Amino acid sequence: MQNTPMDKTILKEFLKAGYVYEKALFPTEQGTPQGGVISPILANHTLNGLDKLLNETYKRKYVGTGAKQKLIVPKVNLVRYADDLIITAPTQERAEHVKETIKKFMAVRGLQLSEEKTLITNIADGFDFLGWNFRKYKGKLLIKPSKKSQQNVMEKIRKVIDLCKARTQDELIGRLNPVIRGWLNYHQGTVASYVFARLNHELFKALWRWACRRHPKKGKRWIKARYWKTEGKSKWVFRDKLTLLQTYDTKIVRHIHLKLDMNPYINHDYFQFRKFKLLVNRNSGIRKPNAAKTGESSKNARLLEA
């Protein structure tokens, strides 16, 4: 894809635009704030060309002659999301050299590589990226929700529960479900079954404290009967009129890799089918046993087979 330079007039307007909060304008003289909507776009424009530089610096080459000729692959690959990036390298020395190359690339653009956030590590020790932990276990790469991501979602959940001390059970469930659902959907494609079960356990402990605090003179059996109901084989479902999401029931669905030669403006059928298949896979844990009972579900199943 060809990199298109940003119009400097538009860029200046973005940097000086400020922001509006509660109908009041807050001007800025120091550029776009971190986390602003334009921030990832600016990062992409600034770092565009880094992949091309790495490809030109670390080229594939043939060594030897005749039957002994072989291809040497540098194994330097870039994965970037806005200003967060990962670069793979086969050795510690190559990684150090790549780091110096990036420093020079960024210096030309008036940027500096953060030494605190830059880490050179072995894949066997693992690293965190975009809320996930990447690590090889006995030669097999596993992607799991990072510990920091787990801590963040539990902090959000505990904060919601703390703010709902005097609210009804349904009001509490209504506030918790969006937080839980968003986190589960984000990590649903990773190796997260154990993490989901652990999160459910921590969530139960927080809710039990919430319930006991509301009824300090009631016994445990009364509290359990008041707030936790039986559904199927599960005897501990936090429910009133609304039902709290059960994290351990979330089906793990592997991500469907995107075909990079497909264009969303041209290949409409491919992207519609891919979106449909992802949605069906996310819900197949509940709907799969009843797929034959409805004509629509059977039609969807035949479409997937095609």
GROMACS .gro file of C-alpha atoms in nm, residues 3-285:
model
  283
    3ASN     CA    1   0.191   0.585   0.188
    4THR     CA    2   0.011   0.916   0.130
    5PRO     CA    3   0.152   1.220   0.314
    6MET     CA    4  -0.091   1.409   0.536
    7ASP     CA    5  -0.185   1.764   0.440
    8LYS     CA    6   0.006   1.994   0.679
    9THR     CA    7  -0.284   2.240   0.706
   10ILE     CA    8  -0.521   1.965   0.821
   11LEU     CA    9  -0.257   1.831   1.058
   12LYS     CA   10  -0.209   2.175   1.217
   13GLU     CA   11  -0.585   2.212   1.264
   14PHE     CA   12  -0.597   1.873   1.437
   15LEU     CA   13  -0.312   1.964   1.673
   16LYS     CA   14  -0.465   2.299   1.769
   17ALA     CA   15  -0.829   2.192   1.780
   18GLY     CA   16  -0.853   2.116   2.154
   19TYR     CA   17  -1.153   1.926   2.286
   20VAL     CA   18  -1.505   1.983   2.418
   21TYR     CA   19  -1.616   1.848   2.757
   22GLU     CA   20  -1.957   1.925   2.909
   23LYS     CA   21  -2.021   2.196   2.649
   24ALA     CA   22  -1.695   2.374   2.732
   25LEU     CA   23  -1.403   2.413   2.491
   26PHE     CA   24  -1.056   2.329   2.623
   27PRO     CA   25  -0.790   2.458   2.380
   28THR     CA   26  -0.449   2.295   2.357
   29GLU     CA   27  -0.111   2.438   2.263
   30GLN     CA   28   0.094   2.119   2.305
   31GLY     CA   29  -0.052   1.899   2.033
   32THR     CA   30  -0.297   1.612   2.044
   33PRO     CA   31  -0.351   1.450   2.386
   34GLN     CA   32  -0.251   1.087   2.438
   35GLY     CA   33  -0.554   0.868   2.374
   36GLY     CA   34  -0.714   1.118   2.137
   37VAL     CA   35  -0.886   0.992   1.824
   38ILE     CA   36  -0.619   1.142   1.599
   39SER     CA   37  -0.328   1.001   1.802
   40PRO     CA   38  -0.311   0.652   1.636
   41ILE     CA   39  -0.346   0.811   1.290
   42LEU     CA   40  -0.052   1.042   1.357
   43ALA     CA   41   0.151   0.748   1.490
   44ASN     CA   42   0.080   0.548   1.175
   45HIS     CA   43   0.178   0.835   0.948
   46THR     CA   44   0.497   0.899   1.147
   47LEU     CA   45   0.612   0.536   1.153
   48ASN     CA   46   0.512   0.451   0.797
   49GLY     CA   47   0.818   0.335   0.609
   50LEU     CA   48   0.971   0.143   0.899
   51ASP     CA   49   0.877  -0.193   0.746
   52LYS     CA   50   1.034  -0.089   0.415
   53LEU     CA   51   1.354   0.017   0.593
   54LEU     CA   52   1.382  -0.318   0.773
   55ASN     CA   53   1.323  -0.511   0.449
   56GLU     CA   54   1.597  -0.312   0.274
   57THR     CA   55   1.842  -0.337   0.566
   58TYR     CA   56   1.794  -0.707   0.635
   59LYS     CA   57   1.755  -0.863   0.292
   60ARG     CA   58   1.729  -1.226   0.196
   61LYS     CA   59   2.038  -1.346   0.014
   62TYR     CA   60   2.185  -1.658  -0.140
   63VAL     CA   61   2.522  -1.788  -0.024
   64GLY     CA   62   2.737  -2.056  -0.178
   65THR     CA   63   2.739  -2.180  -0.535
   66GLY     CA   64   2.597  -2.470  -0.726
   67ALA     CA   65   2.438  -2.749  -0.526
   68LYS     CA   66   2.558  -2.594  -0.198
   69GLN     CA   67   2.375  -2.268  -0.261
   70LYS     CA   68   2.117  -2.185   0.005
   71LEU     CA   69   1.891  -1.896   0.095
   72ILE     CA   70   1.966  -1.701   0.412
   73VAL     CA   71   1.654  -1.549   0.569
   74PRO     CA   72   1.722  -1.265   0.820
   75LYS     CA   73   1.403  -1.346   1.018
   76VAL     CA   74   1.344  -0.981   1.099
   77ASN     CA   75   0.969  -0.916   1.095
   78LEU     CA   76   0.763  -0.617   1.207
   79VAL     CA   77   0.417  -0.616   1.366
   80ARG     CA   78   0.281  -0.271   1.442
   81TYR     CA   79  -0.039  -0.130   1.590
   82ALA     CA   80  -0.025   0.252   1.593
   83ASP     CA   81   0.286   0.329   1.805
   84ASP     CA   82   0.310  -0.019   1.963
   85LEU     CA   83   0.534  -0.256   1.774
   86ILE     CA   84   0.708  -0.593   1.790
   87ILE     CA   85   1.012  -0.690   1.585
   88THR     CA   86   1.136  -1.047   1.573
   89ALA     CA   87   1.503  -1.137   1.537
   90PRO     CA   88   1.690  -1.469   1.542
   91THR     CA   89   1.962  -1.366   1.791
   92GLN     CA   90   2.032  -1.118   2.070
   93GLU     CA   91   2.297  -0.946   1.855
   94ARG     CA   92   2.056  -0.904   1.564
   95ALA     CA   93   1.792  -0.762   1.799
   96GLU     CA   94   2.040  -0.506   1.933
   97HIS     CA   95   2.130  -0.404   1.578
   98VAL     CA   96   1.762  -0.368   1.485
   99LYS     CA   97   1.712  -0.148   1.791
  100GLU     CA   98   1.986   0.090   1.676
  101THR     CA   99   1.835   0.097   1.326
  102ILE     CA  100   1.497   0.198   1.469
  103LYS     CA  101   1.656   0.469   1.683
  104LYS     CA  102   1.809   0.629   1.373
  105PHE     CA  103   1.479   0.599   1.186
  106MET     CA  104   1.288   0.774   1.465
  107ALA     CA  105   1.555   1.041   1.526
  108VAL     CA  106   1.502   1.175   1.173
  109ARG     CA  107   1.135   1.225   1.267
  110GLY     CA  108   1.213   1.398   1.595
  111LEU     CA  109   1.120   1.098   1.809
  112GLN     CA  110   1.300   0.888   2.067
  113LEU     CA  111   1.267   0.521   2.146
  114SER     CA  112   1.158   0.477   2.508
  115GLU     CA  113   1.422   0.277   2.692
  116GLU     CA  114   1.178   0.196   2.973
  117LYS     CA  115   0.920   0.043   2.742
  118THR     CA  116   1.165  -0.123   2.502
  119LEU     CA  117   1.238  -0.484   2.590
  120ILE     CA  118   1.458  -0.744   2.423
  121THR     CA  119   1.349  -1.085   2.542
  122ASN     CA  120   1.343  -1.449   2.441
  123ILE     CA  121   1.012  -1.589   2.320
  124ALA     CA  122   1.049  -1.865   2.582
  125ASP     CA  123   1.025  -1.595   2.850
  126GLY     CA  124   0.732  -1.427   2.678
  127PHE     CA  125   0.620  -1.066   2.636
  128ASP     CA  126   0.298  -0.861   2.655
  129PHE     CA  127   0.144  -0.689   2.354
  130LEU     CA  128  -0.202  -0.528   2.324
  131GLY     CA  129  -0.328  -0.695   2.641
  132TRP     CA  130  -0.201  -1.043   2.551
  133ASN     CA  131   0.096  -1.247   2.664
  134PHE     CA  132   0.292  -1.425   2.392
  135ARG     CA  133   0.513  -1.710   2.506
  136LYS     CA  134   0.642  -2.046   2.387
  137TYR     CA  135   0.582  -2.345   2.613
  138LYS     CA  136   0.801  -2.642   2.516
  139GLY     CA  137   0.828  -2.503   2.164
  140LYS     CA  138   0.456  -2.426   2.122
  141LEU     CA  139   0.343  -2.062   2.103
  142LEU     CA  140   0.046  -1.981   2.327
  143ILE     CA  141  -0.133  -1.647   2.344
  144LYS     CA  142  -0.308  -1.570   2.672
  145PRO     CA  143  -0.463  -1.263   2.836
  146SER     CA  144  -0.183  -1.074   3.010
  147LYS     CA  145  -0.175  -1.048   3.389
  148LYS     CA  146  -0.202  -0.671   3.363
  149SER     CA  147  -0.518  -0.704   3.152
  150GLN     CA  148  -0.666  -0.942   3.410
  151GLN     CA  149  -0.585  -0.701   3.691
  152ASN     CA  150  -0.738  -0.408   3.501
  153VAL     CA  151  -1.069  -0.581   3.436
  154MET     CA  152  -1.096  -0.695   3.799
  155GLU     CA  153  -1.028  -0.339   3.914
  156LYS     CA  154  -1.311  -0.218   3.689
  157ILE     CA  155  -1.543  -0.488   3.819
  158ARG     CA  156  -1.464  -0.412   4.185
  159LYS     CA  157  -1.512  -0.041   4.121
  160VAL     CA  158  -1.856  -0.103   3.967
  161ILE     CA  159  -1.955  -0.326   4.260
  162ASP     CA  160  -1.831  -0.066   4.508
  163LEU     CA  161  -2.037   0.206   4.337
  164CYS     CA  162  -2.347  -0.013   4.350
  165LYS     CA  163  -2.355  -0.076   4.725
  166ALA     CA  164  -2.706   0.063   4.756
  167ARG     CA  165  -2.838  -0.039   4.414
  168THR     CA  166  -3.054  -0.338   4.327
  169GLN     CA  167  -2.919  -0.666   4.197
  170ASP     CA  168  -3.052  -0.599   3.846
  171GLU     CA  169  -2.890  -0.256   3.838
  172LEU     CA  170  -2.559  -0.412   3.940
  173ILE     CA  171  -2.588  -0.685   3.675
  174GLY     CA  172  -2.679  -0.425   3.413
  175ARG     CA  173  -2.355  -0.238   3.485
  176LEU     CA  174  -2.133  -0.544   3.513
  177ASN     CA  175  -2.242  -0.729   3.198
  178PRO     CA  176  -2.105  -0.473   2.945
  179VAL     CA  177  -1.766  -0.471   3.123
  180ILE     CA  178  -1.748  -0.852   3.134
  181ARG     CA  179  -1.880  -0.901   2.779
  182GLY     CA  180  -1.634  -0.656   2.627
  183TRP     CA  181  -1.337  -0.818   2.799
  184LEU     CA  182  -1.448  -1.171   2.708
  185ASN     CA  183  -1.506  -1.082   2.343
  186TYR     CA  184  -1.160  -0.927   2.318
  187HIS     CA  185  -0.985  -1.235   2.459
  188GLN     CA  186  -1.218  -1.499   2.315
  189GLY     CA  187  -0.974  -1.598   2.042
  190THR     CA  188  -0.684  -1.675   2.280
  191VAL     CA  189  -0.595  -1.962   2.512
  192ALA     CA  190  -0.811  -1.824   2.790
  193SER     CA  191  -1.032  -2.102   2.934
  194TYR     CA  192  -0.836  -2.119   3.259
  195VAL     CA  193  -0.822  -1.739   3.285
  196PHE     CA  194  -1.199  -1.711   3.229
  197ALA     CA  195  -1.263  -1.965   3.506
  198ARG     CA  196  -1.028  -1.780   3.741
  199LEU     CA  197  -1.198  -1.449   3.659
  200ASN     CA  198  -1.534  -1.608   3.740
  201HIS     CA  199  -1.400  -1.717   4.079
  202GLU     CA  200  -1.270  -1.368   4.162
  203LEU     CA  201  -1.599  -1.218   4.046
  204PHE     CA  202  -1.794  -1.454   4.271
  205LYS     CA  203  -1.587  -1.355   4.575
  206ALA     CA  204  -1.647  -0.985   4.506
  207LEU     CA  205  -2.022  -1.040   4.462
  208TRP     CA  206  -2.041  -1.252   4.777
  209ARG     CA  207  -1.885  -0.968   4.978
  210TRP     CA  208  -2.134  -0.728   4.818
  211ALA     CA  209  -2.429  -0.949   4.918
  212CYS     CA  210  -2.303  -1.012   5.274
  213ARG     CA  211  -2.249  -0.640   5.326
  214ARG     CA  212  -2.613  -0.573   5.233
  215HIS     CA  213  -2.746  -0.833   5.480
  216PRO     CA  214  -2.507  -0.853   5.777
  217LYS     CA  215  -2.769  -1.027   5.997
  218LYS     CA  216  -2.864  -1.299   5.745
  219GLY     CA  217  -2.707  -1.642   5.714
  220LYS     CA  218  -2.508  -1.773   5.420
  221ARG     CA  219  -2.787  -2.005   5.300
  222TRP     CA  220  -3.036  -1.718   5.296
  223ILE     CA  221  -2.796  -1.497   5.101
  224LYS     CA  222  -2.727  -1.774   4.852
  225ALA     CA  223  -3.098  -1.838   4.797
  226ARG     CA  224  -3.168  -1.465   4.762
  227TYR     CA  225  -2.906  -1.381   4.499
  228TRP     CA  226  -2.789  -1.707   4.338
  229LYS     CA  227  -3.029  -1.933   4.148
  230THR     CA  228  -3.006  -2.275   3.987
  231GLU     CA  229  -3.000  -2.300   3.606
  232GLY     CA  230  -2.945  -2.644   3.459
  233LYS     CA  231  -2.643  -2.800   3.624
  234SER     CA  232  -2.518  -2.471   3.766
  235LYS     CA  233  -2.638  -2.391   4.117
  236TRP     CA  234  -2.460  -2.058   4.147
  237VAL     CA  235  -2.608  -1.825   3.885
  238PHE     CA  236  -2.619  -1.462   3.997
  239ARG     CA  237  -2.966  -1.369   3.873
  240ASP     CA  238  -3.281  -1.174   3.946
  241LYS     CA  239  -3.471  -1.047   3.642
  242LEU     CA  240  -3.135  -1.011   3.465
  243THR     CA  241  -2.862  -1.279   3.462
  244LEU     CA  242  -2.494  -1.212   3.512
  245LEU     CA  243  -2.270  -1.341   3.235
  246GLN     CA  244  -2.088  -1.663   3.320
  247THR     CA  245  -1.727  -1.622   3.207
  248TYR     CA  246  -1.647  -1.994   3.215
  249ASP     CA  247  -1.927  -2.063   2.963
  250THR     CA  248  -1.756  -1.848   2.698
  251LYS     CA  249  -1.653  -2.059   2.400
  252ILE     CA  250  -1.298  -2.014   2.276
  253VAL     CA  251  -1.307  -1.928   1.905
  254ARG     CA  252  -0.990  -1.909   1.700
  255HIS     CA  253  -0.950  -1.597   1.491
  256ILE     CA  254  -1.007  -1.637   1.116
  257HIS     CA  255  -0.703  -1.498   0.937
  258LEU     CA  256  -0.773  -1.222   0.689
  259LYS     CA  257  -0.676  -1.272   0.326
  260LEU     CA  258  -0.456  -0.972   0.256
  261ASP     CA  259  -0.528  -0.972  -0.117
  262MET     CA  260  -0.898  -0.901  -0.052
  263ASN     CA  261  -1.034  -0.546  -0.087
  264PRO     CA  262  -1.329  -0.448   0.138
  265TYR     CA  263  -1.461  -0.217  -0.134
  266ILE     CA  264  -1.456  -0.487  -0.400
  267ASN     CA  265  -1.477  -0.831  -0.236
  268HIS     CA  266  -1.802  -0.768  -0.047
  269ASP     CA  267  -1.907  -1.134  -0.040
  270TYR     CA  268  -1.582  -1.245   0.124
  271PHE     CA  269  -1.602  -0.991   0.406
  272GLN     CA  270  -1.974  -1.053   0.468
  273PHE     CA  271  -1.917  -1.428   0.486
  274ARG     CA  272  -1.615  -1.383   0.714
  275LYS     CA  273  -1.813  -1.157   0.950
  276PHE     CA  274  -2.104  -1.400   0.950
  277LYS     CA  275  -1.878  -1.697   1.022
  278LEU     CA  276  -1.711  -1.518   1.314
  279LEU     CA  277  -2.051  -1.435   1.465
  280VAL     CA  278  -2.172  -1.794   1.426
  281ASN     CA  279  -1.852  -1.930   1.580
  282ARG     CA  280  -1.889  -1.700   1.880
  283ASN     CA  281  -2.238  -1.830   1.949
  284SER     CA  282  -2.195  -2.192   1.838
  285GLY     CA  283  -2.131  -2.303   2.193
   0.00000   0.00000   0.00000
